[in-house]
Short mmCIF file of C-alpha atoms in Angstrom, two decimals:
data_model
loop_
_atom_site.label_atom_id
_atom_site.label_comp_id
_atom_site.label_asym_id
_atom_site.label_seq_id
_atom_site.Cartn_x
_atom_site.Cartn_y
_atom_site.Cartn_z
CA MET A 1 -41.85 -11.54 -29.33
CA SER A 2 -39.56 -8.52 -29.35
CA ALA A 3 -35.88 -8.67 -30.18
CA GLY A 4 -35.01 -7.03 -26.87
CA ARG A 5 -36.26 -9.96 -24.77
CA LEU A 6 -34.00 -12.52 -23.18
CA PRO A 7 -33.77 -15.87 -25.01
CA THR A 8 -36.50 -18.36 -24.13
CA GLY A 9 -35.80 -21.94 -23.12
CA LEU A 10 -36.38 -23.14 -26.69
CA GLU A 11 -34.05 -20.51 -28.09
CA ARG A 12 -31.33 -21.45 -25.59
CA ARG A 13 -31.64 -25.15 -26.48
CA ILE A 14 -31.33 -24.38 -30.18
CA ALA A 15 -28.31 -22.15 -29.49
CA ALA A 16 -26.63 -24.92 -27.46
CA ARG A 17 -27.32 -27.45 -30.24
CA TYR A 18 -25.75 -25.18 -32.83
CA LEU A 19 -22.65 -24.70 -30.67
CA ARG A 20 -22.19 -28.45 -30.20
CA GLY A 21 -22.34 -29.11 -33.92
CA ARG A 22 -23.57 -32.22 -35.67
CA ALA A 23 -22.21 -35.67 -35.02
CA ARG A 24 -20.84 -35.87 -38.56
CA GLY A 25 -19.60 -32.29 -38.63
CA ARG A 26 -17.67 -31.37 -35.53
CA PHE A 27 -15.79 -28.50 -37.14
CA ALA A 28 -18.26 -25.95 -35.78
CA SER A 29 -17.81 -27.46 -32.32
CA LEU A 30 -14.02 -27.15 -32.67
CA GLN A 31 -14.43 -23.54 -33.74
CA THR A 32 -16.53 -22.96 -30.63
CA LEU A 33 -13.74 -24.33 -28.44
CA ILE A 34 -11.16 -22.16 -30.22
CA ALA A 35 -13.31 -19.04 -29.81
CA THR A 36 -13.94 -19.82 -26.14
CA GLY A 37 -10.24 -20.47 -25.59
CA GLY A 38 -9.33 -17.17 -27.25
CA VAL A 39 -11.57 -15.27 -24.86
CA ALA A 40 -10.19 -17.23 -21.89
CA VAL A 41 -6.57 -16.52 -22.81
CA GLY A 42 -7.30 -12.82 -23.26
CA VAL A 43 -9.06 -12.54 -19.90
CA MET A 44 -6.36 -14.53 -18.12
CA ALA A 45 -3.60 -12.38 -19.60
CA LEU A 46 -5.42 -9.17 -18.69
CA VAL A 47 -6.04 -10.28 -15.09
CA VAL A 48 -2.40 -11.28 -14.62
CA VAL A 49 -0.91 -8.19 -16.30
CA LEU A 50 -3.10 -5.76 -14.34
CA GLY A 51 -2.31 -7.71 -11.17
CA VAL A 52 1.42 -7.41 -11.84
CA MET A 53 1.15 -3.66 -12.40
CA ASN A 54 -0.89 -3.26 -9.20
CA GLY A 55 1.61 -5.40 -7.33
CA LEU A 56 4.55 -3.33 -8.51
CA ARG A 57 2.78 -0.12 -7.51
CA ASP A 58 1.73 -1.38 -4.05
CA ASP A 59 5.05 -3.05 -3.30
CA LEU A 60 7.04 0.01 -4.33
CA ARG A 61 4.79 2.24 -2.26
CA GLU A 62 5.19 0.03 0.80
CA ARG A 63 8.96 -0.14 0.49
CA ILE A 64 9.33 3.56 -0.26
CA LEU A 65 7.48 4.41 2.96
CA LEU A 66 9.77 2.17 5.03
CA ALA A 67 12.66 4.63 4.87
CA ASN A 68 10.71 7.76 3.97
CA PRO A 69 8.13 9.64 6.03
CA HIS A 70 4.71 10.37 4.57
CA LEU A 71 5.69 14.02 4.27
CA ARG A 72 8.48 16.40 5.19
CA VAL A 73 8.44 19.99 6.40
CA LEU A 74 11.34 21.90 4.84
CA THR A 75 12.38 25.47 4.10
CA TYR A 76 12.76 27.14 0.73
CA GLY A 77 16.24 27.17 -0.74
CA ALA A 78 18.90 24.56 -1.34
CA GLY A 79 20.40 24.70 2.14
CA LEU A 80 18.02 22.20 3.81
CA ARG A 81 18.46 23.99 7.12
CA LEU A 82 15.72 24.45 9.71
CA ASP A 83 16.88 26.52 12.69
CA ASP A 84 13.71 27.04 14.74
CA TRP A 85 12.67 23.43 14.34
CA GLU A 86 11.41 22.94 17.91
CA ALA A 87 8.57 25.45 17.46
CA VAL A 88 7.77 23.99 14.04
CA LEU A 89 7.77 20.48 15.50
CA ARG A 90 5.22 21.45 18.16
CA ARG A 91 2.93 22.96 15.52
CA VAL A 92 3.25 19.93 13.26
CA ARG A 93 2.40 17.50 16.06
CA ALA A 94 -0.74 19.52 16.80
CA GLU A 95 -2.03 19.14 13.23
CA PRO A 96 -5.07 16.78 12.95
CA GLY A 97 -4.16 13.53 11.21
CA VAL A 98 -0.48 13.59 12.23
CA VAL A 99 0.54 10.39 14.00
CA ALA A 100 4.23 11.08 14.55
CA ALA A 101 6.77 13.78 13.79
CA GLN A 102 10.48 14.05 14.45
CA PRO A 103 13.45 16.21 13.39
CA GLU A 104 15.79 14.67 10.86
CA VAL A 105 19.10 15.41 9.19
CA MET A 106 19.69 14.56 5.54
CA THR A 107 23.04 14.83 3.83
CA GLN A 108 25.36 12.90 1.54
CA SER A 109 28.77 11.40 2.05
CA VAL A 110 31.30 8.82 0.93
CA ILE A 111 31.76 5.68 3.00
CA THR A 112 34.67 3.24 3.13
CA ALA A 113 35.66 0.30 5.27
CA GLY A 114 39.38 0.79 4.69
CA ARG A 115 39.61 -1.77 1.91
CA ASP A 116 40.34 0.58 -1.01
CA TYR A 117 36.63 0.67 -1.82
CA ALA A 118 34.45 3.75 -1.33
CA VAL A 119 30.87 4.46 -2.33
CA GLY A 120 28.56 7.46 -2.14
CA VAL A 121 25.71 7.21 0.36
CA ASN A 122 22.75 9.17 1.69
CA VAL A 123 23.05 9.92 5.40
CA LEU A 124 19.90 10.06 7.52
CA GLY A 125 20.04 11.54 11.01
CA PHE A 126 17.35 9.62 12.84
CA GLU A 127 15.60 10.29 16.12
CA GLY A 128 12.82 8.28 17.70
CA ASP A 129 9.57 10.11 18.34
CA THR A 130 8.82 11.21 21.90
CA GLY A 131 5.35 9.78 21.36
CA THR A 132 4.37 6.18 20.72
CA ALA A 133 5.46 5.90 17.09
CA SER A 134 8.20 6.82 14.67
CA ALA A 135 7.82 8.95 11.57
CA VAL A 136 9.60 6.27 9.53
CA ALA A 137 9.26 2.51 9.60
CA LEU A 138 12.99 1.74 9.82
CA PRO A 139 12.78 0.25 13.35
CA GLY A 140 10.87 -2.70 11.91
CA THR A 141 13.49 -3.44 9.25
CA ILE A 142 16.48 -4.20 11.51
CA VAL A 143 17.90 -7.65 10.72
CA SER A 144 21.05 -7.50 12.84
CA GLY A 145 21.98 -5.41 15.87
CA ASP A 146 19.60 -2.58 16.76
CA LEU A 147 18.69 1.01 15.99
CA ALA A 148 19.73 2.41 19.36
CA LEU A 149 22.85 3.88 17.70
CA ARG A 150 24.99 3.53 20.83
CA PRO A 151 28.64 2.62 20.14
CA THR A 152 30.36 0.04 22.35
CA ARG A 153 33.91 1.30 21.80
CA ASP A 154 35.70 4.52 22.74
CA ASP A 155 37.84 5.05 19.63
CA VAL A 156 34.95 6.03 17.34
CA ASP A 157 32.94 9.19 16.66
CA GLY A 158 29.60 7.47 16.92
CA ALA A 159 27.48 4.57 15.72
CA VAL A 160 26.00 3.87 12.30
CA VAL A 161 23.39 1.51 10.89
CA LEU A 162 23.91 0.29 7.31
CA GLY A 163 21.66 -1.10 4.63
CA ILE A 164 22.20 -4.84 4.21
CA ARG A 165 23.43 -4.59 0.61
CA LEU A 166 25.79 -1.76 1.43
CA ALA A 167 27.20 -3.81 4.31
CA GLY A 168 27.78 -6.70 1.92
CA LYS A 169 29.66 -4.48 -0.53
CA LEU A 170 31.83 -3.06 2.23
CA SER A 171 32.17 -6.39 4.06
CA ALA A 172 31.30 -4.40 7.18
CA TYR A 173 28.99 -5.94 9.74
CA VAL A 174 27.95 -5.34 13.35
CA GLY A 175 31.02 -4.51 15.42
CA ASP A 176 33.14 -3.37 12.47
CA VAL A 177 34.32 0.22 11.94
CA VAL A 178 33.61 2.24 8.79
CA GLN A 179 34.71 5.73 7.79
CA LEU A 180 32.53 8.57 6.51
CA VAL A 181 33.73 11.74 4.80
CA PRO A 182 31.80 14.75 6.18
CA PRO A 183 30.24 17.21 3.71
CA THR A 184 31.80 20.18 5.53
CA PRO A 185 34.82 21.86 3.86
CA ALA A 186 38.09 20.05 4.48
CA LYS A 187 40.86 21.78 6.40
CA VAL A 188 44.02 22.76 4.55
CA ASN A 189 47.12 20.93 5.70
CA PRO A 190 49.85 23.62 6.09
CA ALA A 191 52.64 21.16 5.38
CA LEU A 192 51.09 19.74 2.22
CA GLY A 193 49.25 22.85 1.09
CA VAL A 194 46.17 20.83 0.13
CA ALA A 195 42.77 20.21 1.69
CA VAL A 196 42.72 16.93 3.61
CA PRO A 197 39.29 15.67 4.66
CA ARG A 198 38.80 14.34 8.16
CA PHE A 199 37.34 10.86 8.20
CA TRP A 200 34.75 10.05 10.82
CA ARG A 201 35.19 6.61 12.37
CA LEU A 202 31.85 4.99 13.10
CA GLU A 203 31.02 1.64 14.64
CA VAL A 204 28.42 -0.47 12.83
CA THR A 205 25.76 -1.31 15.42
CA GLY A 206 22.96 -2.54 13.16
CA LEU A 207 21.87 -3.56 9.67
CA PHE A 208 18.49 -2.91 8.07
CA GLU A 209 16.76 -4.49 5.10
CA THR A 210 13.79 -2.78 3.49
CA GLY A 211 13.74 -4.95 0.37
CA MET A 212 14.19 -1.76 -1.67
CA TYR A 213 17.48 -1.95 -3.53
CA GLN A 214 18.06 1.81 -3.50
CA TYR A 215 17.71 2.07 0.27
CA ASP A 216 19.53 -1.12 1.20
CA GLU A 217 22.56 -0.11 -0.85
CA GLN A 218 22.69 3.68 -0.50
CA PHE A 219 21.42 4.64 2.96
CA VAL A 220 23.20 4.88 6.31
CA VAL A 221 21.62 6.02 9.58
CA LEU A 222 23.23 8.10 12.33
CA ARG A 223 21.85 9.37 15.60
CA ARG A 224 20.37 12.82 15.06
CA ASP A 225 22.83 14.77 17.21
CA VAL A 226 25.78 12.95 15.62
CA ALA A 227 24.38 13.71 12.16
CA GLN A 228 24.02 17.39 13.06
CA ARG A 229 27.70 17.61 13.94
CA PHE A 230 28.66 15.52 10.92
CA ALA A 231 26.75 17.81 8.54
CA GLY A 232 27.98 20.98 10.25
CA LEU A 233 24.45 22.13 11.08
CA GLY A 234 25.05 22.99 14.72
CA ASP A 235 21.67 22.88 16.48
CA ALA A 236 19.70 23.07 13.21
CA VAL A 237 18.15 20.15 11.34
CA SER A 238 17.33 19.52 7.69
CA GLY A 239 13.59 19.18 8.20
CA ILE A 240 10.72 17.58 10.08
CA ALA A 241 9.70 14.04 9.13
CA VAL A 242 5.96 13.42 9.52
CA ARG A 243 3.81 10.30 9.48
CA VAL A 244 0.03 10.58 9.10
CA HIS A 245 -2.78 8.15 9.82
CA ASP A 246 -3.54 7.57 6.11
CA PRO A 247 -0.74 7.87 3.51
CA ASP A 248 -3.31 8.72 0.83
CA ARG A 249 -4.29 11.83 2.81
CA ALA A 250 -0.70 13.04 3.07
CA PRO A 251 -1.10 15.64 0.26
CA ALA A 252 -4.15 17.20 1.96
CA ILE A 253 -2.45 17.30 5.37
CA ALA A 254 0.69 18.72 3.74
CA ARG A 255 -1.33 21.56 2.21
CA GLY A 256 -2.88 22.30 5.60
CA LEU A 257 0.52 22.40 7.29
CA GLU A 258 1.98 24.62 4.61
CA ALA A 259 -0.89 27.08 5.01
CA ALA A 260 -0.57 27.04 8.80
CA LEU A 261 3.21 27.47 8.91
CA GLY A 262 3.46 30.02 6.10
CA TYR A 263 6.63 31.26 4.42
CA PRO A 264 9.51 30.24 4.47
CA TYR A 265 8.25 26.72 5.20
CA ARG A 266 7.17 24.24 2.58
CA THR A 267 6.02 20.63 2.58
CA LEU A 268 6.92 17.69 0.38
CA ASP A 269 4.72 14.58 0.55
CA TRP A 270 5.72 11.09 -0.53
CA GLN A 271 3.61 11.25 -3.70
CA GLN A 272 5.40 14.42 -4.84
CA GLN A 273 8.79 12.87 -4.12
CA ASN A 274 7.96 9.83 -6.27
CA ALA A 275 5.53 11.40 -8.75
CA ASN A 276 7.50 10.41 -11.86
CA LEU A 277 7.82 6.80 -10.75
CA PHE A 278 4.13 6.28 -9.96
CA SER A 279 2.99 8.20 -13.05
CA ALA A 280 5.16 5.93 -15.18
CA LEU A 281 3.69 2.85 -13.51
CA GLN A 282 0.13 4.11 -14.07
CA LEU A 283 0.86 4.88 -17.72
CA GLU A 284 2.45 1.46 -18.19
CA LYS A 285 -0.57 -0.22 -16.60
CA LEU A 286 -2.87 1.62 -19.02
CA ALA A 287 -0.70 0.75 -22.01
CA MET A 288 -0.43 -2.93 -21.10
CA GLY A 289 -4.16 -3.09 -20.41
CA LEU A 290 -4.97 -1.65 -23.83
CA ILE A 291 -2.59 -4.05 -25.57
CA ILE A 292 -4.16 -7.09 -23.90
CA PHE A 293 -7.64 -5.70 -24.54
CA PHE A 294 -6.88 -5.57 -28.25
CA ILE A 295 -5.87 -9.21 -28.00
CA MET A 296 -9.35 -9.86 -26.61
CA VAL A 297 -10.84 -7.95 -29.54
CA VAL A 298 -8.88 -10.17 -31.92
CA ALA A 299 -10.26 -13.19 -30.06
CA ALA A 300 -13.75 -11.76 -30.61
CA PHE A 301 -13.25 -12.18 -34.36
CA ASN A 302 -13.11 -15.92 -33.67
CA ILE A 303 -16.63 -15.59 -32.31
CA VAL A 304 -17.71 -13.75 -35.46
CA GLY A 305 -16.14 -16.45 -37.62
CA THR A 306 -17.67 -19.27 -35.58
CA LEU A 307 -21.18 -17.84 -35.73
CA ALA A 308 -20.83 -16.96 -39.42
CA MET A 309 -20.00 -20.63 -40.09
CA VAL A 310 -23.01 -21.67 -38.03
CA VAL A 311 -25.23 -19.38 -40.12
CA THR A 312 -23.85 -20.91 -43.31
CA ASP A 313 -24.15 -24.46 -41.99
CA LYS A 314 -27.65 -24.02 -40.54
CA THR A 315 -29.24 -21.90 -43.26
CA ARG A 316 -31.85 -24.55 -44.17
CA GLU A 317 -32.69 -25.17 -40.51
CA ILE A 318 -33.08 -21.44 -39.93
CA GLY A 319 -35.51 -21.27 -42.85
CA ILE A 320 -37.49 -24.22 -41.50
CA LEU A 321 -37.67 -22.62 -38.04
CA GLN A 322 -38.94 -19.40 -39.60
CA ALA A 323 -41.52 -21.32 -41.62
CA MET A 324 -42.70 -22.95 -38.37
CA GLY A 325 -43.32 -19.51 -36.86
CA LEU A 326 -40.03 -18.47 -35.28
CA THR A 327 -39.64 -14.70 -35.64
CA ARG A 328 -36.60 -12.76 -36.81
CA GLY A 329 -36.16 -11.53 -33.24
CA ALA A 330 -36.04 -15.12 -32.01
CA ILE A 331 -33.42 -16.04 -34.64
CA ARG A 332 -31.37 -13.02 -33.57
CA ARG A 333 -31.61 -14.04 -29.91
CA ILE A 334 -30.46 -17.58 -30.71
CA PHE A 335 -27.19 -16.25 -32.09
CA LEU A 336 -26.83 -13.65 -29.36
CA ALA A 337 -27.22 -16.48 -26.85
CA GLN A 338 -24.40 -18.39 -28.57
CA GLY A 339 -22.07 -15.40 -28.34
CA ALA A 340 -23.05 -14.76 -24.74
CA PHE A 341 -22.38 -18.42 -23.89
CA ILE A 342 -18.93 -18.34 -25.52
CA GLY A 343 -18.13 -15.07 -23.77
CA LEU A 344 -19.38 -16.25 -20.37
CA VAL A 345 -17.58 -19.60 -20.42
CA GLY A 346 -14.39 -18.05 -21.80
CA THR A 347 -14.50 -15.21 -19.28
CA LEU A 348 -15.07 -17.51 -16.30
CA ALA A 349 -12.33 -19.90 -17.45
CA GLY A 350 -9.91 -17.03 -18.06
CA LEU A 351 -10.79 -15.42 -14.74
CA ALA A 352 -10.19 -18.66 -12.85
CA GLY A 353 -6.91 -19.25 -14.70
CA GLY A 354 -5.76 -15.66 -14.19
CA LEU A 355 -6.52 -15.71 -10.45
CA LEU A 356 -4.72 -19.04 -10.09
CA VAL A 357 -1.62 -17.83 -11.96
CA ALA A 358 -1.61 -14.57 -9.98
CA PHE A 359 -1.88 -16.45 -6.68
CA VAL A 360 0.92 -18.89 -7.53
CA VAL A 361 3.29 -16.20 -8.82
CA ASP A 362 2.66 -13.90 -5.84
CA ARG A 363 2.95 -16.57 -3.14
CA SER A 364 5.84 -18.54 -4.61
CA GLY A 365 8.01 -15.56 -5.56
CA TRP A 366 9.73 -17.76 -8.15
CA ILE A 367 9.87 -14.98 -10.76
CA ARG A 368 12.93 -12.96 -9.75
CA ILE A 369 13.79 -9.57 -11.24
CA ASN A 370 16.85 -7.35 -11.16
CA PRO A 371 16.53 -5.06 -8.12
CA ALA A 372 19.09 -2.64 -9.55
CA VAL A 373 16.61 -1.85 -12.34
CA TYR A 374 13.17 -2.38 -10.77
CA PHE A 375 13.96 -1.48 -7.11
CA ILE A 376 12.50 -4.81 -5.92
CA ASP A 377 13.79 -8.38 -6.26
CA ARG A 378 10.64 -10.39 -7.04
CA LEU A 379 7.47 -10.01 -9.08
CA PRO A 380 4.49 -9.16 -6.84
CA VAL A 381 0.91 -9.69 -8.09
CA HIS A 382 -2.07 -7.97 -6.45
CA VAL A 383 -5.43 -8.51 -8.17
CA GLU A 384 -7.92 -5.75 -7.38
CA ALA A 385 -11.68 -6.30 -7.38
CA LEU A 386 -12.41 -3.23 -9.51
CA ASP A 387 -9.91 -4.27 -12.19
CA THR A 388 -11.39 -7.77 -12.22
CA LEU A 389 -14.92 -6.39 -12.59
CA VAL A 390 -13.85 -4.15 -15.49
CA VAL A 391 -12.16 -7.10 -17.23
CA VAL A 392 -15.24 -9.32 -16.84
CA VAL A 393 -17.65 -6.65 -18.08
CA ALA A 394 -15.39 -5.72 -21.01
CA SER A 395 -14.95 -9.36 -22.03
CA LEU A 396 -18.69 -10.09 -21.95
CA ALA A 397 -19.45 -6.87 -23.82
CA VAL A 398 -16.93 -7.67 -26.56
CA ALA A 399 -18.29 -11.22 -26.89
CA VAL A 400 -21.90 -10.05 -27.19
CA LEU A 401 -21.01 -7.27 -29.64
CA ALA A 402 -19.19 -9.83 -31.78
CA THR A 403 -22.51 -11.65 -32.33
CA VAL A 404 -24.34 -8.62 -33.72
CA TYR A 405 -23.28 -9.10 -37.34
CA PRO A 406 -23.85 -12.91 -37.59
CA ALA A 407 -27.17 -12.53 -35.74
CA ALA A 408 -28.29 -9.80 -38.15
CA VAL A 409 -27.32 -11.94 -41.17
CA ALA A 410 -29.26 -14.91 -39.81
CA ALA A 411 -32.31 -12.77 -39.01
CA ARG A 412 -32.37 -11.31 -42.55
CA LEU A 413 -32.75 -14.74 -44.16
CA THR A 414 -36.17 -15.33 -45.74
CA PRO A 415 -37.77 -18.74 -45.16
CA VAL A 416 -38.11 -19.61 -48.85
CA GLU A 417 -34.52 -18.70 -49.79
CA ALA A 418 -33.14 -20.37 -46.68
CA ILE A 419 -34.99 -23.66 -47.29
CA ARG A 420 -33.82 -23.73 -50.92
CA ALA A 421 -30.18 -23.17 -49.87
CA GLU A 422 -27.83 -26.12 -50.30
#
């Protein structure tokens, strides 16, 4: 009987008996429960932590793409000015994989509702696609009013749609009037001798809510032609917003567009725009995973201790079994079976507990976080199959490896010395 074989039925029964302990000595059984519980806690923590990191990544990605296109076509330089955008737009729409493309205007301003409170905002000049879809998902985030950007009053310069948090800060809702300071140079008042900016009066015709704190508090939307006049661009735009059929293929499509358009055009995909954020999340996921994995390794020492106590407690029985013909390989497999059993039960219990906790936390949303710091207002949990498989395999591997030393010690016992042991 070779040591590499799986445990036989007899070996499994002996292993189970050793794990249960004797009726008058349940300490070994208690140690088994502690070792199994340690593995379970480690697996559960790892499943939940990895699920939280995946949830943060996926939720941030989804919310980022609500107000941002998958990629943008821009020009080199700091001016963000695209003059021949109509020809570029036709070429972009002809690119394979592009679902929608539209011209956009991006600028910055200061907004006020006339209540001695002003805040800096990002201004997006938005235009619906002439096709069947929009390059951004903002139309689906409107919670009040609409995105038609048509004012209902004559004493304003246009219509504006605000983020829901920004509207709350300004106490400006649908039908109210807000004022924006244009980025163009202010005219000098001859009487005062100072530059006096001209405020644009805009009627609030809609509110959007992406769930992303940064967008809901810092973005306002104008109609594209109004934004062009507001930014002083004339007929030019800032760039072309593009949506593709698969966000993960945006970098490849961006490279193709950049090669086709040539200088002075460049592309910027959503992964490049948020590279630091997603790299930090990936690094944090790796760090947290390693920390919890080391907790599992510590739990594995409980398995070593448990099996070492079994070896000490069952030394005479091991000697008797060897005298009856049980080989060293069989003794080794008995202890390997014990470790595998502890690892399997602990892993399954931890996996079930981790999946349950992840499900409850994700569905209930009862763990709230500060959106000003983390961009989102609740803790999402998304458990991925590959992560779960890695956790299960790692846990079982650690549990089995933890049995190597006690199994080797038990197998090295000689029958005569073992039977004489007290």
